[in-house]
Amino acid sequence: NAGVTQTPKFRVLKTGQSMTLLCAQDMNHEYMYWYRQDPGMGLRLIHYSVGEGTTAKGEVPDGYNVSRLKKQNFLLGLESAAPSQTSVYFCASSSLAGTPYEQFFGPGTRLTVL
Amino acid sequence: SQQGEEDPQALSIQEGENATMNCSYKTSINNLQWYRQNSGRGLVHLILIRSNEREKHSGRLRVTLDTSKKSSSLLITASRAADTASYFCATALSGTYKYIFGTGTRLKVLA
């Protein structure tokens, strides 16, 4: 099992450009999450999904959109990137089975917006 | 901010010593979790303690939870250089999956 994978690993954007980050999990987990991590701020929840076709806002959703068209994939979109969105983005998934609430994290995407 | 607070922000100890880090949170919770993050990597789940538990052990890890004070502590006994990492607590608002992570404690274990 690959677990949780994220694409791309690094990206540099110019202000105003758009991009999509892809998260994929092969553990058949129901729940998926997108976080951003800034220095000294820990992780902050952007959006999350409790199942295919459903999404919900987290703590810092502004400037981001998400979609969960397939159970194994969770996409994070930036329509018009801003320097304030420079961060490391982590995707995570969890399941109701096994150990509920335990989140499995991907390796992260480092995004720089110039 | 809804984020929890952890202290200390940074901790440096010698191999073999114990490391204690604390987490405070602001809301009612179902459970509290601790995660480890090695530099440049994703987080790894360490241990979960439910709101009706006061103490839990897993190998060299000991977690306590005081819901009246909205605080938790993580103790790593007989630390090793490989324990060098950042440690985060995480809670979810009761009845939700909106997770809130603490600001983290950076632990450095010197060989």
PDB file of C-alpha atoms in Angstrom:
ATOM      1  CA  ASN A   1       0.000   0.000   0.000  1.00  0.00           C
ATOM      2  CA  ALA A   2       1.226   3.474  -0.883  1.00  0.00           C
ATOM      3  CA  GLY A   3      -0.861   5.060   1.892  1.00  0.00           C
ATOM      4  CA  VAL A   4      -1.470   8.758   1.237  1.00  0.00           C
ATOM      5  CA  THR A   5       0.293  10.342  -1.716  1.00  0.00           C
ATOM      6  CA  GLN A   6       0.402  13.978  -2.769  1.00  0.00           C
ATOM      7  CA  THR A   7       1.142  15.530  -6.154  1.00  0.00           C
ATOM      8  CA  PRO A   8       3.198  17.629  -6.768  1.00  0.00           C
ATOM      9  CA  LYS A   9       5.887  17.700  -4.067  1.00  0.00           C
ATOM     10  CA  PHE A  10       7.028  21.233  -4.896  1.00  0.00           C
ATOM     11  CA  ARG A  11       5.538  24.084  -6.869  1.00  0.00           C
ATOM     12  CA  VAL A  12       6.293  27.743  -7.477  1.00  0.00           C
ATOM     13  CA  LEU A  13       3.469  29.991  -8.660  1.00  0.00           C
ATOM     14  CA  LYS A  14       3.177  33.618  -9.565  1.00  0.00           C
ATOM     15  CA  THR A  15       0.514  35.733  -7.903  1.00  0.00           C
ATOM     16  CA  GLY A  16      -2.808  35.220  -9.648  1.00  0.00           C
ATOM     17  CA  GLN A  17      -2.012  31.821 -11.131  1.00  0.00           C
ATOM     18  CA  SER A  18      -4.138  28.803 -10.374  1.00  0.00           C
ATOM     19  CA  MET A  19      -3.264  25.230  -9.531  1.00  0.00           C
ATOM     20  CA  THR A  20      -4.671  22.006  -8.159  1.00  0.00           C
ATOM     21  CA  LEU A  21      -3.080  19.780  -5.558  1.00  0.00           C
ATOM     22  CA  LEU A  22      -3.977  16.121  -5.726  1.00  0.00           C
ATOM     23  CA  CYS A  23      -4.250  13.794  -2.757  1.00  0.00           C
ATOM     24  CA  ALA A  24      -4.793  10.081  -3.212  1.00  0.00           C
ATOM     25  CA  GLN A  25      -5.244   7.315  -0.635  1.00  0.00           C
ATOM     26  CA  ASP A  26      -5.462   3.572  -1.186  1.00  0.00           C
ATOM     27  CA  MET A  27      -6.755   2.605   2.268  1.00  0.00           C
ATOM     28  CA  ASN A  28     -10.467   2.987   1.450  1.00  0.00           C
ATOM     29  CA  HIS A  29     -10.769   5.715   4.093  1.00  0.00           C
ATOM     30  CA  GLU A  30     -13.999   7.636   4.374  1.00  0.00           C
ATOM     31  CA  TYR A  31     -12.556  10.900   5.665  1.00  0.00           C
ATOM     32  CA  MET A  32     -10.005  13.133   4.016  1.00  0.00           C
ATOM     33  CA  TYR A  33      -8.499  16.474   5.055  1.00  0.00           C
ATOM     34  CA  TRP A  34      -6.387  19.290   3.724  1.00  0.00           C
ATOM     35  CA  TYR A  35      -4.148  21.255   6.092  1.00  0.00           C
ATOM     36  CA  ARG A  36      -1.612  24.006   5.721  1.00  0.00           C
ATOM     37  CA  GLN A  37       1.437  24.324   7.928  1.00  0.00           C
ATOM     38  CA  ASP A  38       3.181  27.632   8.450  1.00  0.00           C
ATOM     39  CA  PRO A  39       6.235  28.213  10.649  1.00  0.00           C
ATOM     40  CA  GLY A  40       5.233  28.475  14.296  1.00  0.00           C
ATOM     41  CA  MET A  41       1.537  27.943  13.517  1.00  0.00           C
ATOM     42  CA  GLY A  42       1.170  24.181  13.602  1.00  0.00           C
ATOM     43  CA  LEU A  43      -1.380  22.707  11.187  1.00  0.00           C
ATOM     44  CA  ARG A  44      -4.591  24.472  10.271  1.00  0.00           C
ATOM     45  CA  LEU A  45      -7.520  22.707   8.660  1.00  0.00           C
ATOM     46  CA  ILE A  46      -8.555  24.140   5.284  1.00  0.00           C
ATOM     47  CA  HIS A  47     -11.320  21.799   4.139  1.00  0.00           C
ATOM     48  CA  TYR A  48     -12.341  18.252   4.861  1.00  0.00           C
ATOM     49  CA  SER A  49     -14.623  15.551   3.475  1.00  0.00           C
ATOM     50  CA  VAL A  50     -16.583  12.843   5.275  1.00  0.00           C
ATOM     51  CA  GLY A  51     -17.375  10.921   2.107  1.00  0.00           C
ATOM     52  CA  GLU A  52     -17.452  10.887  -1.661  1.00  0.00           C
ATOM     53  CA  GLY A  53     -19.256  13.913  -3.015  1.00  0.00           C
ATOM     54  CA  THR A  54     -19.241  15.817   0.294  1.00  0.00           C
ATOM     55  CA  THR A  55     -16.954  18.610   1.495  1.00  0.00           C
ATOM     56  CA  ALA A  56     -16.953  21.012   4.423  1.00  0.00           C
ATOM     57  CA  LYS A  57     -15.049  24.106   5.500  1.00  0.00           C
ATOM     58  CA  GLY A  58     -12.332  23.976   8.080  1.00  0.00           C
ATOM     59  CA  GLU A  59     -10.639  26.739  10.011  1.00  0.00           C
ATOM     60  CA  VAL A  60      -9.042  28.617   7.079  1.00  0.00           C
ATOM     61  CA  PRO A  61     -11.068  27.885   3.901  1.00  0.00           C
ATOM     62  CA  ASP A  62     -10.882  31.287   2.169  1.00  0.00           C
ATOM     63  CA  GLY A  63      -9.067  31.253  -1.164  1.00  0.00           C
ATOM     64  CA  TYR A  64      -9.342  27.483  -1.564  1.00  0.00           C
ATOM     65  CA  ASN A  65     -11.826  25.087  -3.126  1.00  0.00           C
ATOM     66  CA  VAL A  66     -11.995  21.319  -2.900  1.00  0.00           C
ATOM     67  CA  SER A  67     -13.665  18.396  -4.600  1.00  0.00           C
ATOM     68  CA  ARG A  68     -14.114  14.726  -3.717  1.00  0.00           C
ATOM     69  CA  LEU A  69     -15.501  13.106  -6.851  1.00  0.00           C
ATOM     70  CA  LYS A  70     -13.951   9.748  -6.038  1.00  0.00           C
ATOM     71  CA  LYS A  71     -13.555   8.212  -2.598  1.00  0.00           C
ATOM     72  CA  GLN A  72      -9.807   7.808  -2.992  1.00  0.00           C
ATOM     73  CA  ASN A  73      -9.060  11.340  -4.230  1.00  0.00           C
ATOM     74  CA  PHE A  74      -9.328  14.770  -2.619  1.00  0.00           C
ATOM     75  CA  LEU A  75      -8.365  17.797  -4.706  1.00  0.00           C
ATOM     76  CA  LEU A  76      -7.403  21.209  -3.367  1.00  0.00           C
ATOM     77  CA  GLY A  77      -7.629  24.139  -5.755  1.00  0.00           C
ATOM     78  CA  LEU A  78      -6.224  27.632  -5.630  1.00  0.00           C
ATOM     79  CA  GLU A  79      -8.067  29.789  -8.177  1.00  0.00           C
ATOM     80  CA  SER A  80      -5.919  32.915  -7.817  1.00  0.00           C
ATOM     81  CA  ALA A  81      -2.796  32.309  -5.767  1.00  0.00           C
ATOM     82  CA  ALA A  82      -1.588  34.940  -3.306  1.00  0.00           C
ATOM     83  CA  PRO A  83       1.749  35.210  -1.449  1.00  0.00           C
ATOM     84  CA  SER A  84      -0.139  34.537   1.801  1.00  0.00           C
ATOM     85  CA  GLN A  85      -0.800  31.030   0.483  1.00  0.00           C
ATOM     86  CA  THR A  86       2.885  30.178   0.534  1.00  0.00           C
ATOM     87  CA  SER A  87       2.960  27.200   2.853  1.00  0.00           C
ATOM     88  CA  VAL A  88       3.397  23.462   3.142  1.00  0.00           C
ATOM     89  CA  TYR A  89       0.169  21.619   2.400  1.00  0.00           C
ATOM     90  CA  PHE A  90      -0.619  18.252   3.941  1.00  0.00           C
ATOM     91  CA  CYS A  91      -3.358  15.862   3.057  1.00  0.00           C
ATOM     92  CA  ALA A  92      -4.591  13.257   5.527  1.00  0.00           C
ATOM     93  CA  SER A  93      -7.183  10.504   5.657  1.00  0.00           C
ATOM     94  CA  SER A  94      -8.891   8.520   8.383  1.00  0.00           C
ATOM     95  CA  SER A  95     -11.390   5.733   8.727  1.00  0.00           C
ATOM     96  CA  LEU A  96     -14.245   4.760  10.994  1.00  0.00           C
ATOM     97  CA  ALA A  97     -12.847   1.233  11.076  1.00  0.00           C
ATOM     98  CA  GLY A  98      -9.648   0.235  12.828  1.00  0.00           C
ATOM     99  CA  THR A  99      -8.599   3.109  15.057  1.00  0.00           C
ATOM    100  CA  PRO A 100     -11.163   5.841  14.463  1.00  0.00           C
ATOM    101  CA  TYR A 101      -9.834   9.387  14.373  1.00  0.00           C
ATOM    102  CA  GLU A 102      -6.236   8.315  13.638  1.00  0.00           C
ATOM    103  CA  GLN A 103      -5.144  10.361  10.657  1.00  0.00           C
ATOM    104  CA  PHE A 104      -2.641   9.158   8.083  1.00  0.00           C
ATOM    105  CA  PHE A 105      -0.678  11.960   6.479  1.00  0.00           C
ATOM    106  CA  GLY A 106       0.892  12.408   3.082  1.00  0.00           C
ATOM    107  CA  PRO A 107       4.441  13.733   2.644  1.00  0.00           C
ATOM    108  CA  GLY A 108       3.350  17.294   1.919  1.00  0.00           C
ATOM    109  CA  THR A 109       3.477  19.776  -0.959  1.00  0.00           C
ATOM    110  CA  ARG A 110       5.699  22.814  -0.574  1.00  0.00           C
ATOM    111  CA  LEU A 111       4.087  25.746  -2.396  1.00  0.00           C
ATOM    112  CA  THR A 112       5.714  29.118  -2.952  1.00  0.00           C
ATOM    113  CA  VAL A 113       3.719  32.006  -4.377  1.00  0.00           C
ATOM    114  CA  LEU A 114       5.817  34.894  -5.684  1.00  0.00           C
TER     115      LEU A 114
ATOM    116  CA  SER B   1      -7.339  31.473  17.000  1.00  0.00           C
ATOM    117  CA  GLN B   2      -8.762  28.118  17.969  1.00  0.00           C
ATOM    118  CA  GLN B   3      -5.363  26.522  18.082  1.00  0.00           C
ATOM    119  CA  GLY B   4      -4.148  24.753  21.147  1.00  0.00           C
ATOM    120  CA  GLU B   5      -0.978  25.738  22.842  1.00  0.00           C
ATOM    121  CA  GLU B   6       1.946  23.508  23.584  1.00  0.00           C
ATOM    122  CA  ASP B   7       4.845  24.084  25.863  1.00  0.00           C
ATOM    123  CA  PRO B   8       7.648  24.222  25.838  1.00  0.00           C
ATOM    124  CA  GLN B   9       8.067  25.402  22.250  1.00  0.00           C
ATOM    125  CA  ALA B  10      11.473  23.751  22.187  1.00  0.00           C
ATOM    126  CA  LEU B  11      13.188  21.203  24.390  1.00  0.00           C
ATOM    127  CA  SER B  12      16.744  19.896  24.310  1.00  0.00           C
ATOM    128  CA  ILE B  13      17.751  16.895  26.416  1.00  0.00           C
ATOM    129  CA  GLN B  14      20.428  14.226  26.615  1.00  0.00           C
ATOM    130  CA  GLU B  15      19.847  10.699  25.376  1.00  0.00           C
ATOM    131  CA  GLY B  16      18.391   8.549  28.137  1.00  0.00           C
ATOM    132  CA  GLU B  17      16.577  11.423  29.845  1.00  0.00           C
ATOM    133  CA  ASN B  18      12.813  11.800  29.931  1.00  0.00           C
ATOM    134  CA  ALA B  19      11.014  14.433  27.887  1.00  0.00           C
ATOM    135  CA  THR B  20       7.723  15.989  28.937  1.00  0.00           C
ATOM    136  CA  MET B  21       5.621  18.269  26.785  1.00  0.00           C
ATOM    137  CA  ASN B  22       2.255  19.808  27.538  1.00  0.00           C
ATOM    138  CA  CYS B  23      -0.787  20.713  25.515  1.00  0.00           C
ATOM    139  CA  SER B  24      -3.710  22.955  26.392  1.00  0.00           C
ATOM    140  CA  TYR B  25      -6.898  23.193  24.367  1.00  0.00           C
ATOM    141  CA  LYS B  26     -10.015  25.331  24.400  1.00  0.00           C
ATOM    142  CA  THR B  27     -13.090  23.233  23.596  1.00  0.00           C
ATOM    143  CA  SER B  28     -14.973  20.135  24.730  1.00  0.00           C
ATOM    144  CA  ILE B  29     -13.454  17.085  23.104  1.00  0.00           C
ATOM    145  CA  ASN B  30     -14.115  13.394  22.467  1.00  0.00           C
ATOM    146  CA  ASN B  31     -10.453  12.521  22.401  1.00  0.00           C
ATOM    147  CA  LEU B  32      -6.972  13.983  22.165  1.00  0.00           C
ATOM    148  CA  GLN B  33      -4.215  12.680  19.944  1.00  0.00           C
ATOM    149  CA  TRP B  34      -0.470  13.137  19.793  1.00  0.00           C
ATOM    150  CA  TYR B  35       1.493  13.140  16.541  1.00  0.00           C
ATOM    151  CA  ARG B  36       5.179  13.241  15.682  1.00  0.00           C
ATOM    152  CA  GLN B  37       6.675  15.069  12.712  1.00  0.00           C
ATOM    153  CA  ASN B  38      10.216  14.473  11.567  1.00  0.00           C
ATOM    154  CA  SER B  39      11.809  17.361   9.736  1.00  0.00           C
ATOM    155  CA  GLY B  40      10.351  17.792   6.248  1.00  0.00           C
ATOM    156  CA  ARG B  41       7.932  14.879   6.604  1.00  0.00           C
ATOM    157  CA  GLY B  42       4.246  14.294   7.246  1.00  0.00           C
ATOM    158  CA  LEU B  43       2.842  13.664  10.693  1.00  0.00           C
ATOM    159  CA  VAL B  44       2.686  10.218  12.238  1.00  0.00           C
ATOM    160  CA  HIS B  45       0.066   9.227  14.789  1.00  0.00           C
ATOM    161  CA  LEU B  46       1.477   8.225  18.176  1.00  0.00           C
ATOM    162  CA  ILE B  47      -1.353   7.737  20.642  1.00  0.00           C
ATOM    163  CA  LEU B  48      -4.985   8.621  21.285  1.00  0.00           C
ATOM    164  CA  ILE B  49      -6.594   9.182  24.677  1.00  0.00           C
ATOM    165  CA  ARG B  50     -10.364   9.407  25.049  1.00  0.00           C
ATOM    166  CA  SER B  51     -12.071  12.048  27.136  1.00  0.00           C
ATOM    167  CA  ASN B  52     -13.095   9.476  29.767  1.00  0.00           C
ATOM    168  CA  GLU B  53      -9.509   8.260  30.219  1.00  0.00           C
ATOM    169  CA  ARG B  54      -6.970   9.898  32.506  1.00  0.00           C
ATOM    170  CA  GLU B  55      -3.798   8.080  31.516  1.00  0.00           C
ATOM    171  CA  LYS B  56      -2.608   5.863  28.701  1.00  0.00           C
ATOM    172  CA  HIS B  57       0.644   4.086  27.926  1.00  0.00           C
ATOM    173  CA  SER B  58       2.191   2.887  24.693  1.00  0.00           C
ATOM    174  CA  GLY B  59       5.748   1.615  24.828  1.00  0.00           C
ATOM    175  CA  ARG B  60       7.923   4.511  26.046  1.00  0.00           C
ATOM    176  CA  LEU B  61       5.029   6.958  25.756  1.00  0.00           C
ATOM    177  CA  ARG B  62       2.765   8.015  28.585  1.00  0.00           C
ATOM    178  CA  VAL B  63      -0.103  10.412  28.016  1.00  0.00           C
ATOM    179  CA  THR B  64      -2.275  12.051  30.636  1.00  0.00           C
ATOM    180  CA  LEU B  65      -5.466  14.014  30.153  1.00  0.00           C
ATOM    181  CA  ASP B  66      -7.135  16.449  32.535  1.00  0.00           C
ATOM    182  CA  THR B  67     -10.430  17.546  31.006  1.00  0.00           C
ATOM    183  CA  SER B  68     -11.189  19.901  33.909  1.00  0.00           C
ATOM    184  CA  LYS B  69      -8.043  21.876  33.065  1.00  0.00           C
ATOM    185  CA  LYS B  70      -8.304  21.204  29.325  1.00  0.00           C
ATOM    186  CA  SER B  71      -4.740  19.978  29.257  1.00  0.00           C
ATOM    187  CA  SER B  72      -2.696  16.930  28.344  1.00  0.00           C
ATOM    188  CA  SER B  73       0.909  15.887  28.719  1.00  0.00           C
ATOM    189  CA  LEU B  74       3.115  13.544  26.735  1.00  0.00           C
ATOM    190  CA  LEU B  75       6.031  11.866  28.464  1.00  0.00           C
ATOM    191  CA  ILE B  76       8.722  10.091  26.462  1.00  0.00           C
ATOM    192  CA  THR B  77      10.880   7.954  28.714  1.00  0.00           C
ATOM    193  CA  ALA B  78      14.499   6.953  28.088  1.00  0.00           C
ATOM    194  CA  SER B  79      14.717   9.211  25.048  1.00  0.00           C
ATOM    195  CA  ARG B  80      16.799   8.318  21.998  1.00  0.00           C
ATOM    196  CA  ALA B  81      18.367  10.448  19.286  1.00  0.00           C
ATOM    197  CA  ALA B  82      15.711   9.046  16.920  1.00  0.00           C
ATOM    198  CA  ASP B  83      13.023  10.767  19.034  1.00  0.00           C
ATOM    199  CA  THR B  84      14.262  14.122  17.733  1.00  0.00           C
ATOM    200  CA  ALA B  85      11.187  15.585  16.038  1.00  0.00           C
ATOM    201  CA  SER B  86       8.311  17.988  16.550  1.00  0.00           C
ATOM    202  CA  TYR B  87       5.371  16.763  18.593  1.00  0.00           C
ATOM    203  CA  PHE B  88       1.815  18.008  18.157  1.00  0.00           C
ATOM    204  CA  CYS B  89      -1.407  17.456  20.028  1.00  0.00           C
ATOM    205  CA  ALA B  90      -4.681  17.407  18.114  1.00  0.00           C
ATOM    206  CA  THR B  91      -8.288  17.643  19.200  1.00  0.00           C
ATOM    207  CA  ALA B  92     -11.618  17.735  17.403  1.00  0.00           C
ATOM    208  CA  LEU B  93     -14.635  19.740  18.428  1.00  0.00           C
ATOM    209  CA  SER B  94     -17.115  17.318  19.977  1.00  0.00           C
ATOM    210  CA  GLY B  95     -19.323  15.799  17.305  1.00  0.00           C
ATOM    211  CA  THR B  96     -17.188  17.070  14.449  1.00  0.00           C
ATOM    212  CA  TYR B  97     -14.149  16.088  12.436  1.00  0.00           C
ATOM    213  CA  LYS B  98     -12.731  19.610  12.475  1.00  0.00           C
ATOM    214  CA  TYR B  99      -9.320  18.904  13.920  1.00  0.00           C
ATOM    215  CA  ILE B 100      -7.303  21.545  15.723  1.00  0.00           C
ATOM    216  CA  PHE B 101      -3.580  21.050  16.113  1.00  0.00           C
ATOM    217  CA  GLY B 102      -1.356  22.630  18.695  1.00  0.00           C
ATOM    218  CA  THR B 103       1.625  24.756  17.755  1.00  0.00           C
ATOM    219  CA  GLY B 104       4.032  21.937  18.538  1.00  0.00           C
ATOM    220  CA  THR B 105       7.063  21.207  20.693  1.00  0.00           C
ATOM    221  CA  ARG B 106      10.412  20.788  18.948  1.00  0.00           C
ATOM    222  CA  LEU B 107      12.344  18.077  20.767  1.00  0.00           C
ATOM    223  CA  LYS B 108      16.053  17.590  20.260  1.00  0.00           C
ATOM    224  CA  VAL B 109      17.710  14.569  21.839  1.00  0.00           C
ATOM    225  CA  LEU B 110      21.475  14.834  22.011  1.00  0.00           C
ATOM    226  CA  ALA B 111      23.541  11.663  21.686  1.00  0.00           C
TER     227      ALA B 111
END
